[in-house]
Tab-separated table of C-alpha atoms and ligand atoms in Angstrom:
chain	number	residue	atom	x	y	z
A	384	MET	CA	-33.136	0.047	71.731
A	385	HIS	CA	-34.830	3.110	72.954
A	386	ARG	CA	-34.528	4.585	69.508
A	387	ARG	CA	-36.114	1.557	67.897
A	388	ALA	CA	-39.092	1.657	70.285
A	389	PHE	CA	-39.647	5.393	69.763
A	390	LEU	CA	-39.589	4.814	65.904
A	391	GLY	CA	-42.148	1.929	66.533
A	392	LEU	CA	-44.462	4.290	68.363
A	393	LEU	CA	-44.146	7.083	65.643
A	394	ALA	CA	-44.904	4.561	62.925
A	395	ALA	CA	-47.997	3.223	65.017
A	396	SER	CA	-49.270	7.038	65.112
A	397	SER	CA	-48.603	7.460	61.233
A	398	LEU	CA	-45.865	10.067	62.120
A	399	SER	CA	-43.016	10.029	59.594
A	400	ALA	CA	-40.565	12.483	58.298
A	401	MET	CA	-37.598	11.688	60.406
A	402	SER	CA	-34.322	13.376	60.056
A	403	ASN	CA	-31.446	11.196	59.833
A	404	VAL	CA	-29.730	11.352	63.136
A	405	LYS	CA	-26.282	10.245	64.091
A	406	GLN	CA	-26.113	8.222	67.281
A	407	GLU	CA	-23.891	10.011	69.662
A	408	ASP	CA	-21.854	8.240	72.546
A	409	ASN	CA	-23.200	9.288	75.762
A	410	ALA	CA	-26.577	10.731	74.262
A	411	VAL	CA	-29.631	10.589	76.651
A	412	TRP	CA	-32.725	9.095	75.160
A	413	LEU	CA	-36.192	9.248	76.353
A	414	ASP	CA	-37.038	5.621	77.855
A	415	GLN	CA	-39.621	3.374	76.490
A	416	LYS	CA	-42.236	4.265	79.239
A	417	GLN	CA	-41.872	7.841	78.671
A	418	LEU	CA	-42.658	7.775	74.816
A	419	SER	CA	-46.114	7.483	74.659
A	420	VAL	CA	-46.775	9.951	77.308
A	421	PHE	CA	-44.216	12.289	75.438
A	422	LEU	CA	-46.005	11.868	72.258
A	423	SER	CA	-49.425	12.538	73.877
A	424	ILE	CA	-48.157	15.872	75.316
A	425	GLN	CA	-46.502	16.950	72.162
A	426	LYS	CA	-49.644	16.436	70.222
A	427	LYS	CA	-51.778	18.328	72.976
A	428	LEU	CA	-49.199	21.450	72.805
A	429	GLU	CA	-49.730	21.466	68.973
A	430	LEU	CA	-53.560	21.494	69.226
A	431	VAL	CA	-53.720	24.136	72.089
A	432	LYS	CA	-51.447	26.239	69.806
A	433	ARG	CA	-54.174	25.957	66.974
A	434	ALA	CA	-57.020	26.546	69.507
A	435	VAL	CA	-55.424	29.795	71.005
A	436	GLY	CA	-53.630	31.109	67.589
A	437	TYR	CA	-49.843	30.999	67.099
A	438	GLY	CA	-49.196	34.725	67.963
A	439	HIS	CA	-51.069	34.292	71.409
A	440	PHE	CA	-49.553	30.929	72.094
A	441	ASN	CA	-45.996	32.714	72.297
A	442	ILE	CA	-46.843	34.113	75.680
A	443	LEU	CA	-49.593	31.995	76.899
A	444	SER	CA	-49.175	31.034	80.572
A	445	PHE	CA	-48.811	27.459	81.691
A	446	ASP	CA	-52.222	27.541	83.549
A	447	ASP	CA	-54.012	29.007	80.591
A	448	MET	CA	-52.649	26.230	78.458
A	449	LEU	CA	-54.113	23.633	80.760
A	450	LYS	CA	-57.524	25.457	80.811
A	451	THR	CA	-57.499	25.628	77.061
A	452	ALA	CA	-57.033	21.750	76.645
A	453	THR	CA	-59.647	21.076	79.374
A	454	ARG	CA	-62.007	23.578	77.604
A	455	TYR	CA	-61.757	21.852	73.993
A	456	SER	CA	-62.889	18.131	74.026
A	457	LYS	CA	-60.725	17.509	70.949
A	458	ILE	CA	-57.637	18.274	72.992
A	459	GLY	CA	-58.813	16.886	76.470
A	460	GLN	CA	-57.658	17.582	79.868
A	461	PHE	CA	-53.792	16.796	80.786
A	462	THR	CA	-53.750	13.662	82.569
A	463	LYS	CA	-51.709	13.142	85.950
A	464	GLU	CA	-49.126	11.033	84.060
A	465	GLU	CA	-48.767	13.879	81.512
A	466	LEU	CA	-48.334	16.455	84.153
A	467	ALA	CA	-45.791	14.558	86.095
A	468	PHE	CA	-43.694	14.016	82.764
A	469	ILE	CA	-43.793	17.796	82.136
A	470	GLU	CA	-42.775	18.541	85.991
A	471	GLU	CA	-39.890	15.983	85.514
A	472	ILE	CA	-38.488	17.629	82.319
A	473	PHE	CA	-39.035	21.112	83.628
A	474	TYR	CA	-37.284	20.608	87.066
A	475	ALA	CA	-34.708	18.198	85.830
A	476	ASP	CA	-30.816	19.470	85.609
A	477	PRO	CA	-30.562	19.388	81.684
A	478	SER	CA	-26.532	19.367	82.321
A	479	GLU	CA	-27.033	15.462	82.317
A	480	HIS	CA	-27.863	15.830	78.664
A	481	GLY	CA	-25.393	18.427	77.573
A	482	PHE	CA	-27.171	21.773	78.165
A	483	TYR	CA	-25.163	24.108	80.551
A	484	GLY	CA	-27.247	27.159	80.267
A	485	LYS	CA	-28.868	28.889	83.052
A	486	ARG	CA	-32.358	28.884	84.180
A	487	THR	CA	-34.596	31.549	83.236
A	488	MET	CA	-38.115	30.494	84.529
A	489	PRO	CA	-37.999	29.401	88.023
A	490	THR	CA	-41.315	27.474	88.210
A	491	LEU	CA	-43.882	26.187	85.869
A	492	THR	CA	-46.203	28.838	86.612
A	493	THR	CA	-43.951	31.664	86.033
A	494	ASN	CA	-45.719	33.909	83.561
A	495	ILE	CA	-45.145	36.535	80.871
A	496	ASN	CA	-46.590	39.595	82.125
A	497	LYS	CA	-48.679	40.910	79.249
A	498	LYS	CA	-48.391	44.534	80.371
A	499	GLU	CA	-44.582	44.075	79.792
A	500	VAL	CA	-44.872	42.855	76.234
A	501	MET	CA	-45.828	44.421	72.876
A	502	LYS	CA	-46.773	42.773	69.837
A	503	ILE	CA	-44.417	43.580	66.692
A	504	LYS	CA	-46.535	44.195	63.579
A	505	HIS	CA	-46.449	41.747	60.704
A	506	THR	CA	-44.562	39.120	62.817
A	507	GLY	CA	-46.918	37.198	65.095
A	508	HIS	CA	-44.350	37.823	67.816
A	509	TYR	CA	-43.857	39.960	71.015
A	510	LEU	CA	-41.003	41.777	72.562
A	511	PHE	CA	-40.465	43.016	75.945
A	512	ARG	CA	-41.022	46.741	76.143
A	513	GLY	CA	-38.175	48.918	76.653
A	514	HIS	CA	-34.837	47.357	76.394
A	515	SER	CA	-35.988	44.598	73.677
A	516	ASP	CA	-38.151	46.515	71.491
A	517	GLU	CA	-36.138	49.629	71.641
A	518	SER	CA	-32.997	47.330	70.650
A	519	TYR	CA	-34.999	45.774	67.808
A	520	ASN	CA	-36.009	48.986	66.287
A	521	ARG	CA	-32.597	50.306	66.568
A	522	VAL	CA	-31.223	47.139	64.572
A	523	ILE	CA	-33.919	47.623	61.821
A	524	SER	CA	-32.970	51.331	61.416
A	525	ASP	CA	-29.233	50.691	61.407
A	526	VAL	CA	-29.304	47.464	59.342
A	527	GLY	CA	-32.480	47.923	57.309
A	528	ASN	CA	-35.970	46.780	56.775
A	529	SER	CA	-34.584	43.607	54.858
A	530	LEU	CA	-34.501	42.370	58.590
A	531	ILE	CA	-37.385	40.994	60.320
A	532	LEU	CA	-38.168	39.464	63.926
A	533	THR	CA	-38.527	35.601	63.639
A	534	SER	CA	-39.031	34.781	67.321
A	535	GLY	CA	-39.503	37.062	70.197
A	536	VAL	CA	-40.860	36.526	73.867
A	537	ARG	CA	-41.788	32.932	74.813
A	538	GLY	CA	-43.406	31.572	77.510
A	539	ILE	CA	-43.189	28.174	78.980
A	540	PRO	CA	-45.773	26.420	76.829
A	541	LYS	CA	-44.150	27.995	73.749
A	542	GLN	CA	-40.757	26.690	74.751
A	543	MET	CA	-42.093	23.355	75.512
A	544	ASN	CA	-43.706	23.086	72.154
A	545	LEU	CA	-40.567	23.878	70.303
A	546	TYR	CA	-38.565	21.561	72.510
A	547	PHE	CA	-40.920	18.672	72.389
A	548	ASN	CA	-41.178	19.167	68.558
A	549	LYS	CA	-37.252	18.907	68.367
A	550	ILE	CA	-37.137	15.771	70.489
A	551	LYS	CA	-39.680	14.263	68.190
A	552	ARG	CA	-37.586	15.263	65.241
A	553	THR	CA	-34.395	13.704	66.653
A	554	GLN	CA	-36.268	10.633	67.507
A	555	GLY	CA	-36.072	10.957	71.224
A	556	ASN	CA	-32.421	12.033	71.615
A	557	LEU	CA	-32.692	14.694	74.413
A	558	THR	CA	-28.825	15.326	74.066
A	559	LEU	CA	-29.237	16.288	70.382
A	560	ALA	CA	-32.625	18.325	71.027
A	561	SER	CA	-30.778	20.403	73.700
A	562	ARG	CA	-28.138	21.366	71.389
A	563	SER	CA	-30.460	23.241	69.240
A	564	LEU	CA	-33.185	24.207	71.672
A	565	ALA	CA	-32.984	25.364	75.242
A	566	PRO	CA	-35.249	23.254	77.408
A	567	PRO	CA	-38.381	24.875	78.716
A	568	ALA	CA	-37.302	26.543	81.825
A	569	TYR	CA	-33.861	27.687	80.059
A	570	SER	CA	-34.700	29.835	77.267
A	571	TYR	CA	-33.403	33.425	77.271
A	572	HIS	CA	-36.454	34.307	74.857
A	573	SER	CA	-38.349	34.321	78.095
A	574	ILE	CA	-36.245	37.167	79.447
A	575	GLY	CA	-35.424	39.275	76.522
A	576	ASP	CA	-33.256	37.669	73.603
A	577	PHE	CA	-34.848	37.470	70.330
A	578	ASP	CA	-34.007	35.966	66.715
A	579	ILE	CA	-33.842	38.012	63.602
A	580	GLY	CA	-33.699	36.930	59.957
A	581	LYS	CA	-34.107	37.968	56.290
A	582	LYS	CA	-37.601	38.766	55.196
A	583	GLY	CA	-38.749	35.870	52.873
A	584	TRP	CA	-36.138	33.523	53.830
A	585	GLY	CA	-38.166	31.173	56.027
A	586	TYR	CA	-36.720	28.245	57.717
A	587	LYS	CA	-33.193	29.218	56.050
A	588	ASN	CA	-32.922	31.973	58.800
A	589	PHE	CA	-32.515	29.329	61.265
A	590	THR	CA	-29.370	27.867	59.517
A	591	VAL	CA	-25.706	28.940	59.135
A	592	SER	CA	-26.686	30.406	55.831
A	593	PHE	CA	-27.774	33.415	57.705
A	594	ALA	CA	-24.082	34.106	58.861
A	595	ARG	CA	-23.298	34.537	55.205
A	596	THR	CA	-25.647	37.310	54.743
A	597	GLN	CA	-24.660	41.115	54.346
A	598	GLU	CA	-27.099	41.731	57.073
A	599	PHE	CA	-25.304	39.429	59.485
A	600	TRP	CA	-22.069	41.094	59.059
A	601	ARG	CA	-23.486	44.477	59.656
A	602	LEU	CA	-25.384	43.166	62.889
A	603	ARG	CA	-21.841	42.114	64.132
A	604	GLN	CA	-20.744	45.584	63.801
A	605	LEU	CA	-23.634	46.927	66.224
A	606	SER	CA	-22.247	47.721	69.847
A	607	TYR	CA	-25.485	47.446	71.607
A	608	ILE	CA	-26.325	43.745	70.680
A	609	SER	CA	-24.347	40.732	70.373
A	610	MET	CA	-24.611	36.811	69.670
A	611	ARG	CA	-25.667	34.717	72.437
A	612	TYR	CA	-24.721	31.240	70.858
A	613	THR	CA	-21.228	31.720	69.487
A	614	ILE	CA	-19.381	28.864	67.963
A	615	ASN	CA	-18.325	26.506	71.046
A	616	ASN	CA	-20.359	28.487	73.529
A	617	LYS	CA	-20.156	27.237	76.985
A	618	ASP	CA	-23.987	26.409	77.195
A	619	GLY	CA	-23.533	23.494	74.672
A	620	VAL	CA	-25.600	25.223	72.144
A	621	ARG	CA	-25.034	24.933	68.525
A	622	PHE	CA	-23.862	28.099	66.633
A	623	GLU	CA	-26.836	30.322	66.218
A	624	PRO	CA	-26.038	33.650	64.215
A	625	TRP	CA	-29.731	34.750	64.275
A	626	HIS	CA	-30.072	34.731	67.975
A	627	VAL	CA	-29.604	38.284	69.475
A	628	LYS	CA	-28.431	39.087	73.086
A	629	ILE	CA	-28.998	42.630	74.194
A	630	ILE	CA	-26.136	44.140	75.893
B	1968	ZN	ZN1	-33.318	32.135	69.543
């Protein structure tokens, strides 16, 4: 019933391109009351991203996101209802919908310190100075420059943007969305992990095809990095061969 209501709302706002989603038993869905407020937030996050620029949005703080929305009349201030929904999602325990990873961002106002990160040329992404950027450079020199950073540091609005877009694509299924994207407070991208892929591969870098590349096999031989989300990992996240954990 929730799924139908959600699809109805999407149709009403002329949004389509839905993927085929298998209905899982015990899956948690957004309820009917939450749907319109969810869609409104999802849209605002997209507009804020456009307003501040894709690169900068990666490390934008929650407060700066709110300020940007208020400043642009096309976006508009976040309403009390929207803020309450965001808080609910942020502080909820996601193990209820199948995500068992650890919390990496304690509060909504936990920020990425701009002094601690650096922009990586030609990628639009950032890495933490020190351990992360040194490991990345080592990977490139050991495996070769056919590899590139595909996602680095993510602040709370960025992770929320990715998570909400995924919920939309799964037609409101929080369980399914949380299998492929950590909820906003739970991303290891906020504390040092990053994604790498093959140059020119685009979206394919975020599929199991990446595990069949020569680059991937060379990555597996490096002692200073490992894979965060292996097959059947305890966090409940799908297999992600592209997601690098630093040792
Ligand atoms: Zn990742």
